[in-house]
Amino acid sequence: MNKLTTYTIKEIHKAYRDKLLTPTSFVDLCLQNAKQNRDLNAFVTLTEDVAENHGIESEKRFYIDKETKPLDGITVGMKDNFCTKNIRTTCASNMLLNFVPTYDATVYSRLRDAGACLIGKCNLDEFAMGAGTVDSIFGPTRNPWGYKACWRIAGGSSGGSAVAVSSGACVAAIGSDTGGSTRNPAALCGIVGLKPTYGLVSRYGLIPLVNSMDVPGIMTRKVDDAVNILNCVAGPDELDSTTIKKEFSPINLDNNFDMSKIKIGIPKEYHYPGMSEDIVDTWRLVTNLLENEQATVQTVSMPNTSVSIAVYSILNQCEVASNMARYDGIEYGLRTKEDYSTEELYASSRSEGFNQVVRSRIFAGNYFLLTRNYEKYFIKALKLRRMITDDFKKVFKEVDLLVTPTTLSDAPLLDEFVSKHNRDQCAFQDYCTQPANMAGIPAVSIPIRLSKNRMPLSIQLMGPNLSEELLLNVAKRLETLVDFPSLEVV
Ligand code: GLN
């Protein structure tokens, strides 16, 4: 991996100004990285021509018009569940294998308005259901920190986006986060993964998984870059009525951030029994680092955490059942050849189009939504979701932020993960991440150190709604303290 492709946005722009690098040559370097690392399978579609054109436009703005935009010449990847006009958007599913959107997702159009160059569409678990990026019709994405003889998972479901960034194919990538899908792969691939407050970033053009929890996530190598991207994409959008109406004021990080006034909570219920020793040690290490910085650290309790996996699964499956109803073989996506009756057309299109994970969530969701089960499961889960959210509200009266692990271990071996089935793993892997989605609060995962297997270990910070500035200031302070190594892939 060329050293230049590990630069931050600020360093890249400086190199452009000093003419040590140009947007077109940088785009080429990123494309080269992507092509040399094809076996990682980070991309569903590499948009070479598009990237080159975007690079030419940025170069003109940099050197001829002299009207530079904040992300000019900055390469990005988009998870392949964000619509991109005239560029195939598959959700890694047979159902949308040939789907070419006629419009752009707001996140993508804002990145483009800021001058970003699209390198490609990134691999994911089918319709973003998974925690490994092993359930894609394009095959699994592989973790660049692993070795060829024993590949490890990239995490998921935005594994392609995480690998694209960590292997130097782009400076930033957009993932989606419904239960942890941005933070989980960021954690396993050793990069920063930000899940903003629900509604801070528009979902328009993000193919929905769970509308009440989905949020576009930001993946970068450094916290500063995540802030730069967030500043370009956040804010109200009239095309998404769930965006927060208040104007977004761009975040400025404080390089001398004072930690002494910060109160940090360690929620004791996040000690999941199956958590690896490496992860628990990393959690302790971070707690000590924060105390050394004069932050106040205290144990807190969030009693409803234990039911949160079950609640998440029920609500997820109910919304999935309803969202997936649009794929009927008529309006969108794959249409079967078995069309001798309308029923046959629906049933065969859906069973040919969806994998087992998607089909079983649709079944379960429809079961929970039956009249006789609705109160017992769906309404009960909604009530418990409220109690989980209240746990956060209460705890944020005592402390400013929470620190927990992001994942339960470092990246599992790919073969073992697949044989244990992605669908069973999903639930456990998201133990620490999905509560933030149910409460809508912001959370960020940052890499801390390497495990005994020489794989990244990360920590998650969570804060109250719209506390991104505080969250990212603390994340940056931690990043400086730990100085996590950068990866050399080739
Ligand atoms: N693993 C979780 C699931 O499968 C998270 C998905 C996501 O955040 N997109 O539901």
Short mmCIF file of C-alpha atoms and ligand atoms in Angstrom, two decimals:
data_model
loop_
_atom_site.label_atom_id
_atom_site.label_comp_id
_atom_site.label_asym_id
_atom_site.label_seq_id
_atom_site.Cartn_x
_atom_site.Cartn_y
_atom_site.Cartn_z
CA MET A 1 0.00 0.00 0.00
CA ASN A 2 1.42 3.35 -1.02
CA LYS A 3 2.09 5.56 2.04
CA LEU A 4 0.24 8.46 0.39
CA THR A 5 -3.00 6.49 0.61
CA THR A 6 -2.76 6.53 4.43
CA TYR A 7 -2.79 10.35 4.53
CA THR A 8 -5.61 12.27 6.21
CA ILE A 9 -7.83 14.66 4.25
CA LYS A 10 -5.83 17.59 5.60
CA GLU A 11 -2.50 16.02 4.58
CA ILE A 12 -3.82 15.13 1.12
CA HIS A 13 -5.02 18.70 0.52
CA LYS A 14 -1.66 20.04 1.65
CA ALA A 15 0.08 17.65 -0.76
CA TYR A 16 -2.23 18.93 -3.56
CA ARG A 17 -1.39 22.53 -2.75
CA ASP A 18 2.35 21.76 -2.61
CA LYS A 19 1.95 19.87 -5.92
CA LEU A 20 3.48 16.71 -4.43
CA LEU A 21 0.29 14.96 -5.50
CA THR A 22 -2.65 15.81 -7.76
CA PRO A 23 -6.27 14.65 -7.50
CA THR A 24 -5.98 12.53 -10.65
CA SER A 25 -2.78 10.83 -9.53
CA PHE A 26 -4.27 10.17 -6.09
CA VAL A 27 -7.40 8.63 -7.61
CA ASP A 28 -5.11 6.36 -9.65
CA LEU A 29 -3.18 5.29 -6.55
CA CYS A 30 -6.43 4.38 -4.80
CA LEU A 31 -7.67 2.44 -7.82
CA GLN A 32 -4.33 0.60 -7.96
CA ASN A 33 -4.70 -0.39 -4.29
CA ALA A 34 -8.24 -1.59 -4.96
CA LYS A 35 -7.10 -3.70 -7.92
CA GLN A 36 -4.05 -5.16 -6.17
CA ASN A 37 -6.28 -6.23 -3.30
CA ARG A 38 -9.06 -7.81 -5.32
CA ASP A 39 -8.89 -10.95 -3.19
CA LEU A 40 -10.19 -8.90 -0.23
CA ASN A 41 -13.45 -8.53 -2.19
CA ALA A 42 -14.22 -5.08 -0.79
CA PHE A 43 -16.03 -3.88 -3.91
CA VAL A 44 -19.13 -5.06 -5.71
CA THR A 45 -18.48 -2.49 -8.45
CA LEU A 46 -15.27 -0.56 -8.98
CA THR A 47 -16.32 2.71 -10.63
CA GLU A 48 -13.03 3.42 -12.40
CA ASP A 49 -14.29 5.79 -15.12
CA VAL A 50 -16.48 7.69 -12.69
CA ALA A 51 -13.57 8.07 -10.23
CA GLU A 52 -11.26 9.31 -12.97
CA ASN A 53 -13.80 11.91 -14.14
CA HIS A 54 -14.40 13.08 -10.61
CA GLY A 55 -10.62 13.38 -10.18
CA ILE A 56 -10.35 15.52 -13.34
CA GLU A 57 -13.11 17.83 -12.09
CA SER A 58 -11.36 18.25 -8.73
CA GLU A 59 -8.03 18.90 -10.40
CA LYS A 60 -9.56 21.68 -12.48
CA ARG A 61 -11.07 23.28 -9.37
CA PHE A 62 -7.77 22.98 -7.52
CA TYR A 63 -5.41 24.41 -10.10
CA ILE A 64 -7.47 26.33 -12.69
CA ASP A 65 -10.65 27.69 -11.06
CA LYS A 66 -8.93 27.95 -7.65
CA GLU A 67 -12.29 27.35 -6.00
CA THR A 68 -11.62 24.26 -3.99
CA LYS A 69 -14.39 22.32 -2.27
CA PRO A 70 -13.93 20.67 1.15
CA LEU A 71 -13.59 17.12 -0.24
CA ASP A 72 -12.01 17.82 -3.62
CA GLY A 73 -9.83 14.89 -4.68
CA ILE A 74 -10.89 12.83 -1.63
CA THR A 75 -11.74 9.27 -2.61
CA VAL A 76 -14.83 7.61 -1.16
CA GLY A 77 -16.59 4.26 -1.26
CA MET A 78 -20.36 3.80 -0.86
CA LYS A 79 -21.92 0.68 0.63
CA ASP A 80 -23.95 -0.92 -2.14
CA ASN A 81 -27.27 -0.23 -0.42
CA PHE A 82 -27.06 3.52 -1.17
CA CYS A 83 -28.65 4.52 -4.47
CA THR A 84 -26.28 6.03 -7.00
CA LYS A 85 -27.78 7.39 -10.21
CA ASN A 86 -26.86 5.30 -13.27
CA ILE A 87 -24.61 3.08 -11.15
CA ARG A 88 -25.87 -0.39 -10.28
CA THR A 89 -26.98 -0.75 -6.64
CA THR A 90 -27.40 -4.38 -5.66
CA CYS A 91 -27.70 -4.72 -1.85
CA ALA A 92 -25.51 -7.79 -2.58
CA SER A 93 -28.73 -9.63 -3.46
CA ASN A 94 -29.99 -11.53 -6.46
CA MET A 95 -33.17 -9.49 -6.05
CA LEU A 96 -31.44 -6.25 -7.12
CA LEU A 97 -28.66 -7.71 -9.24
CA ASN A 98 -29.58 -5.50 -12.20
CA PHE A 99 -31.07 -2.53 -10.37
CA VAL A 100 -29.78 0.82 -11.68
CA PRO A 101 -31.24 3.73 -9.65
CA THR A 102 -32.45 6.90 -11.35
CA TYR A 103 -31.47 9.10 -8.43
CA ASP A 104 -28.71 9.62 -5.84
CA ALA A 105 -28.96 9.04 -2.10
CA THR A 106 -28.65 12.38 -0.28
CA VAL A 107 -25.42 11.30 1.47
CA TYR A 108 -23.84 10.59 -1.88
CA SER A 109 -25.06 13.78 -3.54
CA ARG A 110 -23.71 15.80 -0.60
CA LEU A 111 -20.34 14.07 -0.85
CA ARG A 112 -20.30 14.84 -4.56
CA ASP A 113 -21.31 18.47 -3.96
CA ALA A 114 -18.29 18.67 -1.67
CA GLY A 115 -16.02 17.33 -4.46
CA ALA A 116 -15.50 13.70 -3.35
CA CYS A 117 -14.46 11.10 -5.98
CA LEU A 118 -16.36 7.77 -6.02
CA ILE A 119 -14.03 4.76 -6.19
CA GLY A 120 -16.73 2.12 -6.01
CA LYS A 121 -19.72 0.45 -4.43
CA CYS A 122 -18.78 -1.70 -1.43
CA ASN A 123 -19.72 -5.24 -0.50
CA LEU A 124 -22.19 -6.06 2.31
CA ASP A 125 -24.31 -8.81 3.75
CA GLU A 126 -27.45 -9.16 1.64
CA PHE A 127 -29.72 -6.17 2.41
CA ALA A 128 -27.36 -5.30 5.31
CA MET A 129 -28.53 -8.28 7.37
CA GLY A 130 -25.48 -9.75 9.03
CA ALA A 131 -22.38 -9.11 11.09
CA GLY A 132 -19.65 -10.58 8.92
CA THR A 133 -20.04 -9.62 5.25
CA VAL A 134 -20.13 -13.35 4.57
CA ASP A 135 -23.69 -13.44 3.22
CA SER A 136 -23.25 -11.57 -0.06
CA ILE A 137 -24.05 -13.06 -3.45
CA PHE A 138 -20.61 -11.75 -4.48
CA GLY A 139 -18.85 -13.87 -1.83
CA PRO A 140 -17.34 -12.82 1.50
CA THR A 141 -15.19 -9.76 2.11
CA ARG A 142 -11.87 -10.58 3.78
CA ASN A 143 -10.12 -8.68 6.55
CA PRO A 144 -6.86 -7.13 5.28
CA TRP A 145 -5.26 -7.70 8.69
CA GLY A 146 -5.66 -11.47 8.24
CA TYR A 147 -3.29 -13.80 6.43
CA LYS A 148 -4.08 -15.54 3.22
CA ALA A 149 -3.77 -18.99 4.80
CA CYS A 150 -6.38 -18.24 7.46
CA TRP A 151 -8.61 -15.39 6.44
CA ARG A 152 -10.62 -13.56 9.05
CA ILE A 153 -13.97 -11.83 8.61
CA ALA A 154 -14.16 -8.12 7.93
CA GLY A 155 -17.19 -7.73 10.19
CA GLY A 156 -20.47 -6.50 8.88
CA SER A 157 -22.63 -5.70 7.40
CA SER A 158 -20.56 -2.79 6.00
CA GLY A 159 -17.44 -4.97 5.69
CA GLY A 160 -16.68 -3.85 2.14
CA SER A 161 -16.65 -0.20 3.21
CA ALA A 162 -14.35 -0.94 6.17
CA VAL A 163 -11.91 -2.94 4.05
CA ALA A 164 -11.93 -0.33 1.26
CA VAL A 165 -10.72 2.26 3.78
CA SER A 166 -8.30 0.08 5.74
CA SER A 167 -6.63 -1.26 2.58
CA GLY A 168 -6.11 2.21 1.12
CA ALA A 169 -8.64 2.06 -1.74
CA CYS A 170 -10.34 5.21 -0.43
CA VAL A 171 -9.98 7.83 2.28
CA ALA A 172 -13.51 7.41 3.59
CA ALA A 173 -16.46 5.14 3.05
CA ILE A 174 -20.12 5.29 3.91
CA GLY A 175 -21.75 2.33 5.63
CA SER A 176 -25.19 1.93 7.14
CA ASP A 177 -25.78 1.25 10.82
CA THR A 178 -28.98 -0.41 12.04
CA GLY A 179 -27.58 -2.50 14.86
CA GLY A 180 -23.85 -1.90 14.58
CA SER A 181 -23.03 -2.46 10.93
CA THR A 182 -20.68 0.52 10.71
CA ARG A 183 -19.01 0.21 14.12
CA ASN A 184 -18.58 -3.58 14.03
CA PRO A 185 -16.55 -3.82 10.77
CA ALA A 186 -14.67 -0.60 11.62
CA ALA A 187 -13.67 -2.22 14.92
CA LEU A 188 -12.51 -5.48 13.32
CA CYS A 189 -10.59 -3.70 10.53
CA GLY A 190 -8.83 -1.14 12.74
CA ILE A 191 -10.51 2.08 11.58
CA VAL A 192 -12.87 4.71 12.97
CA GLY A 193 -16.62 4.00 12.61
CA LEU A 194 -19.14 6.71 13.47
CA LYS A 195 -22.87 6.13 13.89
CA PRO A 196 -24.40 9.61 14.10
CA THR A 197 -27.56 10.50 16.06
CA TYR A 198 -30.67 9.11 14.33
CA GLY A 199 -31.95 11.75 11.92
CA LEU A 200 -28.76 13.81 11.80
CA VAL A 201 -27.84 12.34 8.41
CA SER A 202 -30.49 11.76 5.75
CA ARG A 203 -31.61 8.22 4.93
CA TYR A 204 -33.01 9.28 1.56
CA GLY A 205 -31.76 6.77 -1.01
CA LEU A 206 -30.52 4.30 1.60
CA ILE A 207 -32.40 1.10 0.83
CA PRO A 208 -34.15 0.51 4.17
CA LEU A 209 -33.55 -2.29 6.62
CA VAL A 210 -35.20 -0.96 9.81
CA ASN A 211 -36.45 2.57 9.17
CA SER A 212 -36.67 3.47 12.84
CA MET A 213 -33.02 2.56 13.49
CA ASP A 214 -31.13 2.97 10.18
CA VAL A 215 -28.55 5.71 9.94
CA PRO A 216 -25.76 6.27 7.42
CA GLY A 217 -22.39 5.65 9.10
CA ILE A 218 -18.96 7.16 8.41
CA MET A 219 -15.76 5.11 8.17
CA THR A 220 -12.31 6.69 8.05
CA ARG A 221 -8.78 6.00 9.27
CA LYS A 222 -8.71 8.99 11.63
CA VAL A 223 -11.23 10.89 13.76
CA ASP A 224 -10.42 14.19 12.02
CA ASP A 225 -11.49 12.71 8.70
CA ALA A 226 -14.77 11.42 10.16
CA VAL A 227 -15.50 14.97 11.33
CA ASN A 228 -14.74 16.40 7.88
CA ILE A 229 -17.10 13.92 6.24
CA LEU A 230 -19.83 14.42 8.85
CA ASN A 231 -19.63 18.19 8.37
CA CYS A 232 -20.39 17.69 4.66
CA VAL A 233 -23.25 15.19 4.93
CA ALA A 234 -25.16 16.10 8.13
CA GLY A 235 -28.19 18.36 8.40
CA PRO A 236 -31.87 18.53 7.47
CA ASP A 237 -33.09 17.09 4.18
CA GLU A 238 -36.54 17.78 2.83
CA LEU A 239 -36.45 14.40 1.11
CA ASP A 240 -36.31 12.59 4.47
CA SER A 241 -39.00 13.69 6.92
CA THR A 242 -37.20 11.95 9.80
CA THR A 243 -34.14 14.20 9.60
CA ILE A 244 -33.68 16.60 12.53
CA LYS A 245 -35.01 19.97 11.39
CA LYS A 246 -32.41 22.08 13.21
CA GLU A 247 -29.56 23.43 11.03
CA PHE A 248 -26.34 21.49 11.69
CA SER A 249 -23.40 23.55 12.94
CA PRO A 250 -20.14 22.06 11.70
CA ILE A 251 -17.97 20.45 14.35
CA ASN A 252 -14.58 21.85 15.22
CA LEU A 253 -12.30 19.58 17.21
CA ASP A 254 -10.24 21.10 19.99
CA ASN A 255 -6.61 19.93 19.82
CA ASN A 256 -6.11 20.69 23.51
CA PHE A 257 -9.36 19.15 24.69
CA ASP A 258 -9.56 19.18 28.48
CA MET A 259 -10.69 15.80 29.80
CA SER A 260 -10.70 16.80 33.44
CA LYS A 261 -14.33 17.91 33.39
CA ILE A 262 -15.60 14.80 31.64
CA LYS A 263 -17.48 12.08 33.49
CA ILE A 264 -17.28 8.64 31.93
CA GLY A 265 -19.61 5.75 32.74
CA ILE A 266 -18.69 2.06 32.49
CA PRO A 267 -22.01 0.17 32.23
CA LYS A 268 -21.53 -3.04 34.14
CA GLU A 269 -24.17 -4.95 32.11
CA TYR A 270 -21.95 -4.67 29.02
CA HIS A 271 -19.68 -7.34 30.51
CA TYR A 272 -21.04 -10.07 28.24
CA PRO A 273 -20.05 -13.56 29.45
CA GLY A 274 -18.52 -14.57 26.11
CA MET A 275 -16.30 -11.51 25.81
CA SER A 276 -12.66 -12.34 25.03
CA GLU A 277 -9.91 -11.57 27.54
CA ASP A 278 -8.20 -9.33 24.98
CA ILE A 279 -11.31 -7.18 24.73
CA VAL A 280 -11.81 -6.91 28.49
CA ASP A 281 -8.13 -5.94 28.90
CA THR A 282 -8.50 -3.28 26.20
CA TRP A 283 -11.57 -1.89 27.95
CA ARG A 284 -9.58 -1.69 31.20
CA LEU A 285 -6.64 -0.09 29.42
CA VAL A 286 -8.86 2.66 28.00
CA THR A 287 -10.47 3.26 31.38
CA ASN A 288 -6.99 3.75 32.89
CA LEU A 289 -5.94 6.06 30.07
CA LEU A 290 -9.01 8.22 30.64
CA GLU A 291 -8.36 8.34 34.39
CA ASN A 292 -4.76 9.38 33.73
CA GLU A 293 -6.19 12.24 31.70
CA GLN A 294 -8.06 13.33 34.85
CA ALA A 295 -11.49 12.28 33.58
CA THR A 296 -13.86 10.94 36.24
CA VAL A 297 -14.63 7.28 35.57
CA GLN A 298 -17.44 5.47 37.40
CA THR A 299 -19.39 2.25 37.08
CA VAL A 300 -23.03 2.72 36.08
CA SER A 301 -25.95 0.36 35.66
CA MET A 302 -28.26 -0.07 32.68
CA PRO A 303 -30.57 -2.87 33.85
CA ASN A 304 -32.50 -3.40 30.62
CA THR A 305 -29.41 -4.21 28.53
CA SER A 306 -29.97 -7.95 28.97
CA VAL A 307 -33.23 -7.94 26.95
CA SER A 308 -31.95 -5.68 24.25
CA ILE A 309 -30.80 -8.40 21.81
CA ALA A 310 -34.23 -10.05 21.89
CA VAL A 311 -36.04 -6.73 21.52
CA TYR A 312 -33.79 -5.70 18.63
CA SER A 313 -34.40 -9.01 16.84
CA ILE A 314 -38.19 -8.77 17.10
CA LEU A 315 -38.38 -5.14 15.97
CA ASN A 316 -35.84 -5.76 13.23
CA GLN A 317 -37.78 -8.71 11.84
CA CYS A 318 -41.10 -6.85 11.95
CA GLU A 319 -39.76 -3.89 10.02
CA VAL A 320 -37.91 -6.20 7.62
CA ALA A 321 -41.14 -8.09 6.88
CA SER A 322 -42.85 -4.85 6.02
CA ASN A 323 -39.95 -3.31 4.07
CA MET A 324 -39.31 -6.38 1.96
CA ALA A 325 -42.95 -6.54 0.83
CA ARG A 326 -42.08 -4.10 -1.96
CA TYR A 327 -40.03 -6.78 -3.73
CA ASP A 328 -42.85 -8.61 -5.49
CA GLY A 329 -41.25 -9.40 -8.85
CA ILE A 330 -43.41 -6.79 -10.54
CA GLU A 331 -42.30 -3.32 -9.57
CA TYR A 332 -38.71 -3.90 -8.46
CA GLY A 333 -35.91 -6.30 -9.06
CA LEU A 334 -35.84 -9.92 -10.07
CA ARG A 335 -38.82 -11.47 -11.85
CA THR A 336 -38.99 -15.24 -12.02
CA LYS A 337 -39.77 -17.20 -15.18
CA GLU A 338 -42.33 -19.22 -13.18
CA ASP A 339 -45.23 -16.87 -13.86
CA TYR A 340 -48.22 -19.11 -14.57
CA SER A 341 -50.14 -17.44 -11.71
CA THR A 342 -49.74 -14.20 -9.78
CA GLU A 343 -49.15 -16.11 -6.53
CA GLU A 344 -46.49 -18.25 -8.20
CA LEU A 345 -44.84 -15.12 -9.60
CA TYR A 346 -44.64 -13.49 -6.14
CA ALA A 347 -43.49 -16.61 -4.34
CA SER A 348 -40.87 -17.73 -6.84
CA SER A 349 -39.45 -14.24 -7.41
CA ARG A 350 -39.01 -13.82 -3.67
CA SER A 351 -37.53 -17.24 -3.03
CA GLU A 352 -35.11 -16.89 -5.97
CA GLY A 353 -34.29 -13.29 -5.08
CA PHE A 354 -33.64 -13.50 -1.33
CA ASN A 355 -31.18 -15.62 0.63
CA GLN A 356 -32.09 -17.73 3.65
CA VAL A 357 -31.26 -14.94 6.15
CA VAL A 358 -33.65 -12.47 4.51
CA ARG A 359 -36.38 -15.08 4.03
CA SER A 360 -36.31 -16.23 7.62
CA ARG A 361 -36.48 -12.65 8.94
CA ILE A 362 -39.53 -12.05 6.73
CA PHE A 363 -41.17 -15.20 8.10
CA ALA A 364 -40.43 -14.33 11.71
CA GLY A 365 -41.54 -10.71 11.27
CA ASN A 366 -44.86 -11.73 9.73
CA TYR A 367 -45.38 -14.18 12.57
CA PHE A 368 -44.82 -11.47 15.22
CA LEU A 369 -47.21 -9.18 13.36
CA LEU A 370 -50.11 -11.67 13.20
CA THR A 371 -53.18 -10.29 15.00
CA ARG A 372 -52.87 -12.92 17.71
CA ASN A 373 -49.16 -12.12 18.33
CA TYR A 374 -49.04 -8.39 17.78
CA GLU A 375 -49.56 -7.37 21.45
CA LYS A 376 -47.50 -10.25 22.79
CA TYR A 377 -44.38 -9.57 20.72
CA PHE A 378 -44.42 -6.33 18.72
CA ILE A 379 -46.08 -4.03 21.28
CA LYS A 380 -44.14 -5.60 24.13
CA ALA A 381 -40.85 -5.12 22.27
CA LEU A 382 -41.73 -1.45 21.65
CA LYS A 383 -42.34 -0.96 25.37
CA LEU A 384 -39.01 -2.57 26.21
CA ARG A 385 -37.31 -0.42 23.58
CA ARG A 386 -38.62 2.61 25.47
CA MET A 387 -37.19 1.22 28.73
CA ILE A 388 -33.79 0.68 27.10
CA THR A 389 -33.88 4.28 25.85
CA ASP A 390 -34.83 5.45 29.36
CA ASP A 391 -31.78 3.63 30.78
CA PHE A 392 -29.64 5.84 28.54
CA LYS A 393 -31.55 9.00 29.48
CA LYS A 394 -31.08 8.27 33.19
CA VAL A 395 -27.43 7.38 32.91
CA PHE A 396 -26.66 10.54 30.91
CA LYS A 397 -27.87 12.59 33.88
CA GLU A 398 -24.97 11.07 35.84
CA VAL A 399 -22.21 10.86 33.21
CA ASP A 400 -21.34 12.58 29.90
CA LEU A 401 -20.29 9.51 27.94
CA LEU A 402 -20.21 5.72 28.14
CA VAL A 403 -17.23 3.54 27.26
CA THR A 404 -17.76 -0.10 26.23
CA PRO A 405 -16.15 -2.59 23.87
CA THR A 406 -17.46 -2.49 20.27
CA THR A 407 -17.27 -6.23 19.58
CA LEU A 408 -16.95 -9.30 21.78
CA SER A 409 -13.61 -10.40 20.31
CA ASP A 410 -11.15 -9.62 17.53
CA ALA A 411 -12.16 -10.74 14.01
CA PRO A 412 -13.22 -14.43 13.99
CA LEU A 413 -11.74 -16.79 11.41
CA LEU A 414 -13.79 -16.66 8.23
CA ASP A 415 -14.31 -20.42 7.93
CA GLU A 416 -15.39 -20.77 11.55
CA PHE A 417 -17.77 -17.81 11.31
CA VAL A 418 -19.42 -19.18 8.18
CA SER A 419 -19.78 -22.67 9.61
CA LYS A 420 -21.36 -21.26 12.79
CA HIS A 421 -23.82 -19.40 10.55
CA ASN A 422 -23.93 -15.69 10.15
CA ARG A 423 -27.52 -15.59 11.32
CA ASP A 424 -26.77 -17.01 14.77
CA GLN A 425 -23.67 -14.89 15.14
CA CYS A 426 -25.42 -11.62 14.27
CA ALA A 427 -27.34 -11.49 17.48
CA PHE A 428 -24.32 -11.93 19.78
CA GLN A 429 -21.89 -9.85 17.77
CA ASP A 430 -24.14 -6.80 18.15
CA TYR A 431 -24.48 -7.09 21.92
CA CYS A 432 -22.65 -3.81 22.60
CA THR A 433 -23.71 -1.88 19.51
CA GLN A 434 -27.44 -2.34 18.95
CA PRO A 435 -28.71 -0.56 22.11
CA ALA A 436 -27.47 2.77 20.65
CA ASN A 437 -29.61 2.17 17.55
CA MET A 438 -32.69 1.48 19.61
CA ALA A 439 -32.15 4.69 21.57
CA GLY A 440 -31.09 6.68 18.47
CA ILE A 441 -27.97 8.03 20.21
CA PRO A 442 -24.57 8.64 18.58
CA ALA A 443 -21.67 6.20 19.03
CA VAL A 444 -18.17 5.87 17.67
CA SER A 445 -15.76 2.95 17.53
CA ILE A 446 -12.04 3.62 17.57
CA PRO A 447 -9.14 1.18 17.26
CA ILE A 448 -6.94 0.85 20.34
CA ARG A 449 -4.36 -1.93 19.95
CA LEU A 450 -3.64 -5.32 18.39
CA SER A 451 -4.78 -8.62 19.87
CA LYS A 452 -2.66 -11.71 20.48
CA ASN A 453 -3.61 -12.70 16.91
CA ARG A 454 -2.27 -9.32 15.64
CA MET A 455 -5.82 -8.21 14.82
CA PRO A 456 -7.37 -4.84 15.74
CA LEU A 457 -9.23 -4.37 19.04
CA SER A 458 -11.52 -1.37 19.42
CA ILE A 459 -13.57 0.52 21.96
CA GLN A 460 -16.93 2.23 21.63
CA LEU A 461 -17.93 5.63 23.03
CA MET A 462 -21.64 6.50 23.31
CA GLY A 463 -23.18 9.87 24.19
CA PRO A 464 -26.59 11.54 24.44
CA ASN A 465 -28.45 12.69 21.32
CA LEU A 466 -26.49 15.22 19.27
CA SER A 467 -23.36 14.96 21.43
CA GLU A 468 -21.16 14.26 18.38
CA GLU A 469 -18.78 17.12 19.17
CA LEU A 470 -17.99 15.86 22.69
CA LEU A 471 -17.88 12.24 21.51
CA LEU A 472 -15.43 12.98 18.73
CA ASN A 473 -13.24 15.24 20.89
CA VAL A 474 -12.82 12.42 23.39
CA ALA A 475 -12.30 9.91 20.55
CA LYS A 476 -9.56 12.10 19.12
CA ARG A 477 -7.84 12.43 22.50
CA LEU A 478 -7.87 8.63 22.85
CA GLU A 479 -6.63 8.20 19.30
CA THR A 480 -3.64 10.44 20.07
CA LEU A 481 -2.88 8.54 23.28
CA VAL A 482 -2.94 5.06 21.76
CA ASP A 483 -1.31 5.78 18.39
CA PHE A 484 -2.81 2.71 16.67
CA PRO A 485 -0.52 1.33 13.90
CA SER A 486 -1.48 1.71 10.25
CA LEU A 487 -1.76 -1.34 8.04
CA GLU A 488 0.62 -2.21 5.19
CA VAL A 489 -1.30 -4.62 2.98
CA VAL A 490 1.11 -5.27 0.15
N1 GLN B 1 -26.08 -7.52 12.54
C1 GLN B 1 -27.25 -6.71 12.62
C2 GLN B 1 -28.37 -7.34 11.84
O1 GLN B 1 -28.12 -8.24 11.10
C3 GLN B 1 -26.94 -5.31 12.20
C4 GLN B 1 -27.29 -4.95 10.84
C5 GLN B 1 -26.97 -3.55 10.48
O2 GLN B 1 -26.58 -2.73 11.32
N2 GLN B 1 -27.21 -3.24 9.22
O3 GLN B 1 -29.49 -6.94 12.00
#
